[in-house]
C-alpha cells in the first residue's frame, strides 16, 4: 500500500498487508500474534481517544467541584490516555513518519508521568516565624504525597523582619522579607524575598504569604527550676483580624492557659493614604491568668503560680507557604517540547499544501 | 550597456577571496546587530531595567560601532576592490588574513581583561593593547588591499566593463589611504600625555571624517550597481557618473593643507574637518542618488523593477540623515539620528548589493519577496529609529548612556518608544539578513556539492520503510532530561526579582526612607545645638522635625527645652504638655514642665510635675538629685511664701 | 487628546468598518480596502489610547473590566486585521466577526474607566507573556469563528447567495482548522505560562481554581474538536459548530469566570 502520503491520519486500525510482523509465520503463532495485534489495535483506536478526552473533561469537573486535587475521576482517564497513546505509537503507521507529531504525543505521556511522580512526592505546607526566629522543620499545616522524601528537617533559615507597603485603601503592595541562612559551603547568606520571590532551600520553595501580625515575646521562668525559655506568641493576622488581637496560650510546662491581648490606639494602616506595616509605637499587653489581670509594658514581669512571665517586647511574625515538587523543571521542559513539536508538525503540514489551491 | 555599471566576477580564487570578504563583512554586521540589540534595550524606557546597572553598555557600544562602521564597510570595500582589480591575489589573501585576525582581536578584547571603553567620536575604542593591536592589524590589511588595488589598476585597459565603477572604487581606495596617512600624521604629532578620551578623540578625528567620504563613495557605487542600466541612458551619463565620483573625492585635497596649517589638537583643525565633511561630502552623492532614483522610477532599462529593491529607501534614508545632520545643535540625540541615517543608508545599499552579488558568486539568493521584505523592514525600521532619535534630540535627551534611572515621561517616552520600535524592527531585520545569508551560503554550498542534509535524504530516497519512532523516542527523552536540567539551573538559584520593581509604583518606601533620614538628621542637629546652647538654631531644626513627625514626643520635649533656653516659658510649657500627652511615660517632659511652670510662677504645678518626674525616673538618673533639691526648695519657698528659682541654678 | 477621546474615536472607526462590512455582505459589494483602512486607523487610535493609559497609570490594561475589554478588543482586531490583510479570500467574514466585536464594544462602553490597584502578584513579566499568548489564541479562534460563521450561514438560503464568492466549504473548513491548530498551540503556551506565573504567585502551579479549570476544559474541547476531524469524517458544518462552541467556551472562561467567581484567580490578588 502506497497510500500514505504522510499528511493525513488514516484513522485505520487494520494493518497494511506488508507489515512484516504478520508475514511468514506458522499458523498457531499467526493467530496469537494477530490477536495481540488486534488487541493493540483496538486500544489504539482514535474513537477511544475521543471518549477518553470526554472522560477527562468530566474528571476535570469532578476535581474542580470536589475538595481533593487527585481523584480517581482524573487518574483513570489519564491512565487510559497513556495506554491508548502507547498502543497507537506501537501500531499506528502515521507515527512512523511524522516524527514531530510523535514527539508531541510522547511528550504528553511524559507530562502525565511526571505529574504522577510529582503527586507522589510533593509537599505543601504552612508555617509562621516571628522576627528573629529560626525555622526548625516544623510546619503548622502540611499535606504531602506518600513518597515525599522528608528533607525539611535539614532546612534552616531565619526571618529577619519584613516591610510591607500598603497603597491607599489598604491595598497590599510589595512584601519584602529579609531572611538569612547558611549555604552548603558554610557561608552565611542573606536575601530579600517576598511576593513572588521564594527562598529555595533543598528544593523546598518558601513563599511569604499574606498572613503576618504581631508577636509579643516573653521569657518564661518556671518555678520548677527548669531553664527559662524565650518564646513568641503569634497573635491573629493583622489587619485581617484587626479587632481580635488576642490569643490563648499555655506556657510550656504549665497547666493553666493565659489569655493575652494586644491593645494600642494608633492607626497603623490608614486607608486614606499609603502606609506601611509597622509595630505600634505605643502599646499595652493585657495578660489574664485565671482571675489575675495585668497590663504589661516591655520589661514588666508577671508573677504567676507556675512561674514568672517577663514581657520582652513586641515583634512581628511572618507567614510562609512551603512547596516542594522536584519534577517541576522536567515538567516545564516536557511542556515546551510538546508545544514546540506540535508547532513544528503543523508548520510542516500546512506549508506542504495550500488551503486554497488554484482550481486547475 | 547593462554591464556598464557592474563588475564581472571571474571563477576561481578571485571568487573565493570575494566570498571571504563577504563572509567577514556579513559576520561583522551580524555581531554588530547583536550588540545593537543590547544597546537598544539599555535605552528603552521600562526595558532598560532588565539590564540593571547598565553593565557593559559602553563596551557594547564600542564593539557595535567598530564592527558595523569599520569592519562591515571596509570588508565590503575590500570585496569590491577584489572584484575591481585582482592582479595580486596573494596580497589579497594576506590582507584578508590580517583583517580577519584584527577583527578577532577586537572582538575578543573585552573578554580578555578588557580595557576601559573610550567614547570618542567616529572610532570609539577599548583602551586595551589587544583591541588597539587588532584595530591596527585590521587597518593594515585594508591598506594593503587598497594599495594592491591601486597598483594593479594602474595598468587597466580603457573600455573595460564597469570602468566608471572601477573609477569610483579606485577613488575610494585613495580616500582610505589618505585617511590612513592622516591617521599616521595625527598619531605622530599628538602629544601622548593627553588623557585617553581627549587623545583618541583627536587621533581619530581626521581619519574618521575622511572615511565618511570613502563611505559616501561606497554608497554611490552600490547605487549605480543596483540602479544599473536605469541610470545610464547615454555616454554623457557615464561621464557624469565619473565626474560625480571625482567631485566627491576632490575635496580631500584639502586634507594635506589642513594638516600642514593646523595642529592636530587645535580647534581649527577640528572645525576644518567638520566643515569639510558637512559641506563637501554629500552634494555629488545627492545628485547621483537623485538621478539613479529618477531613472529607476521611470523604469528605464531592461531589468525588471524588482531588481532595484532597496534603492529608493536607501536614498531617502540618506537624505533624512543629512537633514538631521543639518539640524545638529549641540551634542544630543540629533547626532546619532544623523549618523544612523546616513550609515543606515549605506548599509541598506550594501545589503541590496549583496543580494545582487550572491547569484554571481554562485549561491542561491532568497526568494524575491523575502529579500524585498527584509530590505524594506530594515529601511523603514531605521527611518523610524532616526526620526524618533531626532525628535528626542530636539527635546535635549542625552546620548551615549544607558537609560538607567532616567525615566522620561509623556512625549519623550513616546519619542524614545518610537525610536525603540524602529530600532527593534531594524535589528530584527538585520538578524534576518544574517539568517538569509547563512541559509544561502550554507544551503547553497550543499546544493553545489550535491549533498543533501540528513533529514532530507530519507524523503529523497522515497522510503516506504522509514520508521522514525526510535529516533523520536530518544529525542523526546533526551530533550526533556536536558531541558529539565537547564531549567533547574536557571530557576533554582533562589530569590531574584525580575523585572525589577518600578519605583513609581512603590513610592511609600522611598518617601518613607527619605523622611526618616531627614528626621534623624534634623533631630541630631537640634540636640547638638541644644548642647551648644544655640537655642534659636535648635528651635528651627526642631520645627522641621515636628513638621515631618508631629507625633514624636522627644521632639516636643527638646523643643520645650529650646524654648526654655530662649526664655519663652509659656510656649515651652505647651510643648512639654503635648509631649506628655503623646507619651505619658516621657520622663524628661515632666522635668522640663516643672521648670517652665516654675518660671511662669506656678510653683504648685511645678512641684506636681517634678514629683511625677521623680516617680518615673530611674534610680540612677543624674537629674534626680537636682529634682529632689528643687522640690525641697519649692516646698520651702511655698511654706515661706517667697518665689525662688532653685530648679535651674544656671539662671 | 485624552485616552478616552482616542478610544471613543477608535470605537467609532471600528463601528464604521463593521457596518461597512455588513452592508457589503448584504448588498453584495466589496468595500474591502475601505474596511481595512478603517480597521487600521481604528487600531492606531486604540493603541494610542492604551499607551496613554498605561503611561499614566504605570501598569498595563490588565486589572479592571474596562481595561481587559479594551485590550482584548484591540488584540482581537489586530489579529483579525492581520488575517484580513493577508488572506483576501476570507474578507467577507468581517460581516460575521465584527458583530461579535460590537457586543464587546457595547459592553466596554457600559463599564467604568476608573483605575484599579495592581496587585503584588502582577509585578512580573509572566503576566505579559501569559496574556500575550492568550490574546493570540483568542484571535486565532476568532478568525476561525468568522470562517465557521460563513459556513453555517451558507446553509441558509439568504446566506448562501451572499457568501457565494468565497471558496467552497471544504476549503474554508480546512482554513478554519488551521487557525484552530494555531489556537491550540497558543492556548497550550498560555496554560504553561500561566502555570509558571501561578507557581511563584500562589506557591503552586495548578490548583483547579475556576479560571484554570475552565481554561483546561477549553483546551480539552479544542483537542477534541481537532481529533474529531480525522477520526470521523465530519462535514464542514459540524466542524464549524464545534469551532463556535470552543469560542463560546473560551469567551465565557475569560470574560465570565474572573468576574463572577470569588476565588483568588479572579485577578484581584
XYZ file of N, CA and C in Angstrom, chain B residues 440-540:
303
model
N 21.703 30.940 2.595
C 22.142 30.903 1.204
C 23.540 30.302 1.087
N 24.437 30.767 1.949
C 25.816 30.297 1.831
C 25.943 28.836 2.226
N 25.253 28.450 3.276
C 25.369 27.064 3.728
C 24.580 26.139 2.816
N 23.313 26.492 2.590
C 22.480 25.643 1.751
C 22.999 25.590 0.330
N 23.468 26.752 -0.093
C 23.945 26.805 -1.459
C 25.149 25.918 -1.663
N 25.974 25.893 -0.631
C 27.168 25.057 -0.745
C 26.758 23.612 -0.935
N 25.787 23.208 -0.143
C 25.347 21.814 -0.289
C 24.744 21.563 -1.658
N 24.021 22.572 -2.137
C 23.429 22.375 -3.452
C 24.532 22.236 -4.500
N 25.566 23.024 -4.276
C 26.677 22.962 -5.234
C 27.363 21.610 -5.156
N 27.554 21.168 -3.931
C 28.293 19.927 -3.778
C 27.416 18.703 -3.990
N 26.112 18.915 -4.144
C 25.243 17.763 -4.344
C 25.016 16.957 -3.082
N 25.155 17.617 -1.956
C 24.968 16.892 -0.700
C 23.689 17.375 -0.049
N 22.793 16.434 0.261
C 21.560 16.806 0.939
C 21.762 16.703 2.444
N 21.131 17.596 3.208
C 21.204 17.438 4.653
C 20.535 16.142 5.075
N 20.949 15.558 6.151
C 20.492 14.214 6.504
C 18.979 14.079 6.630
N 18.301 15.143 7.112
C 16.873 14.960 7.300
C 16.100 15.011 5.986
N 16.783 15.336 4.916
C 16.064 15.317 3.651
C 16.364 14.057 2.871
N 17.420 13.359 3.306
C 17.828 12.195 2.500
C 16.766 11.135 2.497
N 16.133 10.980 3.634
C 15.105 9.936 3.735
C 13.982 10.172 2.744
N 13.522 11.430 2.715
C 12.401 11.737 1.823
C 12.838 11.595 0.379
N 14.075 12.025 0.127
C 14.548 11.949 -1.252
C 14.594 10.495 -1.720
N 14.940 9.612 -0.817
C 15.023 8.209 -1.213
C 13.641 7.600 -1.394
N 12.583 8.370 -1.021
C 11.215 7.887 -1.221
C 10.922 6.643 -0.404
N 11.507 6.583 0.815
C 11.423 5.337 1.576
C 10.022 5.015 2.070
N 9.562 3.813 1.819
C 8.326 3.350 2.431
C 8.657 2.628 3.718
N 9.934 2.374 3.968
C 10.321 1.640 5.169
C 10.807 2.598 6.259
N 10.528 3.849 6.050
C 11.018 4.821 7.023
C 10.309 4.645 8.363
N 11.057 4.589 9.446
C 10.449 4.449 10.772
C 11.271 5.260 11.761
N 10.732 6.402 12.102
C 11.471 7.316 12.974
C 11.117 7.153 14.424
N 10.419 6.099 14.771
C 9.869 6.086 16.128
C 10.950 6.054 17.181
N 11.975 5.265 16.924
C 13.036 5.193 17.932
C 13.715 6.548 18.077
N 13.971 7.165 16.913
C 14.589 8.487 16.942
C 13.733 9.448 17.744
N 12.437 9.405 17.489
C 11.538 10.328 18.191
C 11.575 10.074 19.687
N 11.561 8.791 20.061
C 11.563 8.493 21.498
C 12.852 8.976 22.148
N 13.969 8.689 21.476
C 15.259 9.113 22.044
C 15.313 10.627 22.157
N 14.884 11.289 21.086
C 14.897 12.756 21.104
C 14.029 13.292 22.236
N 12.844 12.717 22.371
C 11.925 13.218 23.392
C 12.547 13.094 24.772
N 13.002 11.889 25.096
C 13.549 11.684 26.434
C 14.774 12.565 26.648
N 15.639 12.579 25.642
C 16.854 13.373 25.793
C 16.567 14.840 25.986
N 15.660 15.392 25.166
C 15.362 16.817 25.268
C 14.711 17.148 26.592
N 13.850 16.266 27.078
C 13.203 16.553 28.359
C 14.244 16.536 29.485
N 15.112 15.548 29.459
C 16.130 15.489 30.510
C 17.020 16.729 30.471
N 17.530 17.003 29.275
C 18.443 18.148 29.163
C 17.731 19.450 29.494
N 16.516 19.574 28.976
C 15.762 20.799 29.231
C 15.484 20.985 30.698
N 15.144 19.882 31.379
C 14.874 19.988 32.800
C 16.099 20.437 33.565
N 17.224 19.900 33.201
C 18.459 20.295 33.893
C 18.725 21.776 33.658
N 18.537 22.202 32.428
C 18.775 23.612 32.125
C 17.834 24.498 32.934
N 16.556 24.122 32.981
C 15.588 24.946 33.710
C 15.934 24.980 35.188
N 16.343 23.830 35.743
C 16.622 23.838 37.179
C 17.847 24.678 37.481
N 18.794 24.729 36.539
C 19.945 25.604 36.779
C 19.521 27.060 36.802
N 18.666 27.403 35.874
C 18.297 28.812 35.735
C 17.417 29.265 36.877
N 16.453 28.439 37.269
C 15.441 28.948 38.183
C 15.671 28.562 39.618
N 16.551 27.633 39.874
C 16.679 27.172 41.252
C 17.642 27.982 42.073
N 17.974 29.149 41.554
C 19.067 29.865 42.217
C 18.591 30.739 43.349
N 17.339 30.717 43.628
C 16.954 31.451 44.826
C 16.298 32.779 44.523
N 16.260 33.623 45.497
C 15.492 34.865 45.367
C 16.059 35.757 44.293
N 15.193 36.248 43.489
C 15.607 37.222 42.487
C 14.367 38.035 42.179
N 14.561 39.162 41.640
C 13.386 39.912 41.270
C 13.556 40.377 39.845
N 12.755 39.826 38.973
C 12.899 40.151 37.553
C 11.534 40.269 36.940
N 11.112 41.332 36.337
C 11.923 42.549 36.248
C 11.932 43.319 37.552
N 12.881 44.144 37.722
C 12.970 44.896 38.978
C 11.739 45.762 39.141
N 11.321 45.998 40.351
C 10.067 46.727 40.546
C 10.174 48.163 40.090
N 9.087 48.666 39.596
C 9.023 50.028 39.126
C 8.941 50.946 40.331
N 9.945 51.792 40.550
C 9.911 52.626 41.751
C 8.689 53.530 41.796
N 8.115 53.822 40.609
C 6.959 54.702 40.646
C 5.766 54.054 41.321
N 5.732 52.719 41.294
C 4.584 52.062 41.886
C 4.758 51.858 43.375
N 5.929 52.110 43.895
C 6.130 51.915 45.331
C 6.711 53.164 45.942
N 5.946 54.226 45.916
C 6.501 55.477 46.441
C 6.636 55.476 47.939
N 5.833 54.601 48.573
C 5.810 54.645 50.039
C 7.194 54.449 50.617
N 7.860 53.401 50.186
C 9.150 53.088 50.781
C 10.121 54.230 50.617
N 10.150 54.756 49.428
C 11.178 55.762 49.173
C 10.882 57.042 49.927
N 9.628 57.443 49.883
C 9.274 58.661 50.607
C 9.520 58.458 52.088
N 9.144 57.281 52.548
C 9.300 56.968 53.961
C 10.755 57.074 54.362
N 11.592 56.438 53.540
C 13.003 56.434 53.906
C 13.587 57.820 53.881
N 13.191 58.584 52.884
C 13.722 59.939 52.787
C 13.319 60.743 54.005
N 12.063 60.568 54.396
C 11.595 61.317 55.562
C 12.338 60.912 56.805
N 12.472 59.594 56.967
C 13.137 59.143 58.190
C 14.556 59.676 58.265
N 15.214 59.664 57.117
C 16.585 60.178 57.113
C 16.601 61.636 57.545
N 15.690 62.411 56.984
C 15.706 63.828 57.326
C 15.372 64.044 58.787
N 14.389 63.298 59.250
C 14.019 63.453 60.661
C 15.226 63.184 61.543
N 15.903 62.079 61.252
C 17.060 61.726 62.055
C 18.118 62.809 62.034
N 18.371 63.318 60.812
C 19.435 64.321 60.690
C 19.091 65.575 61.474
N 17.864 66.035 61.279
C 17.468 67.279 61.938
C 17.472 67.137 63.444
N 17.036 65.959 63.886
C 16.971 65.742 65.329
C 18.373 65.828 65.933
N 19.311 65.165 65.289
C 20.689 65.204 65.789
C 21.220 66.626 65.808
N 20.876 67.323 64.733
C 21.288 68.729 64.643
C 20.784 69.507 65.859
N 19.493 69.298 66.150
C 18.872 70.036 67.250
C 19.548 69.699 68.573
N 19.825 68.432 68.757
C 20.465 68.027 70.017
C 21.831 68.696 70.158
N 22.547 68.684 69.059
C 23.863 69.332 69.100
C 23.735 70.816 69.448
N 22.769 71.445 68.844
C 22.553 72.868 69.111
C 22.184 73.100 70.561
N 21.377 72.199 71.103
C 20.981 72.360 72.500
C 22.197 72.263 73.403
N 23.025 71.276 73.108
C 24.235 71.149 73.927
C 25.098 72.394 73.834
N 25.126 72.962 72.637
C 25.955 74.156 72.435
C 25.240 75.423 72.846
N 24.084 75.262 73.426
C 23.272 76.379 73.873
C 22.855 77.315 72.745
N 22.818 76.806 71.525
C 22.320 77.599 70.397
C 20.824 77.349 70.274
N 20.057 77.992 71.149
C 18.647 77.606 71.266
C 17.829 78.006 70.051
N 18.200 79.117 69.426
C 17.439 79.553 68.247
C 17.561 78.532 67.119
N 18.810 78.110 66.864
C 19.021 77.127 65.784
C 18.355 75.809 66.101
N 18.447 75.443 67.394
C 17.808 74.186 67.798
C 16.307 74.252 67.530
N 15.730 75.403 67.824
C 14.282 75.534 67.617
C 13.937 75.399 66.145
N 14.752 75.982 65.287
C 14.479 75.890 63.843
C 14.530 74.436 63.390
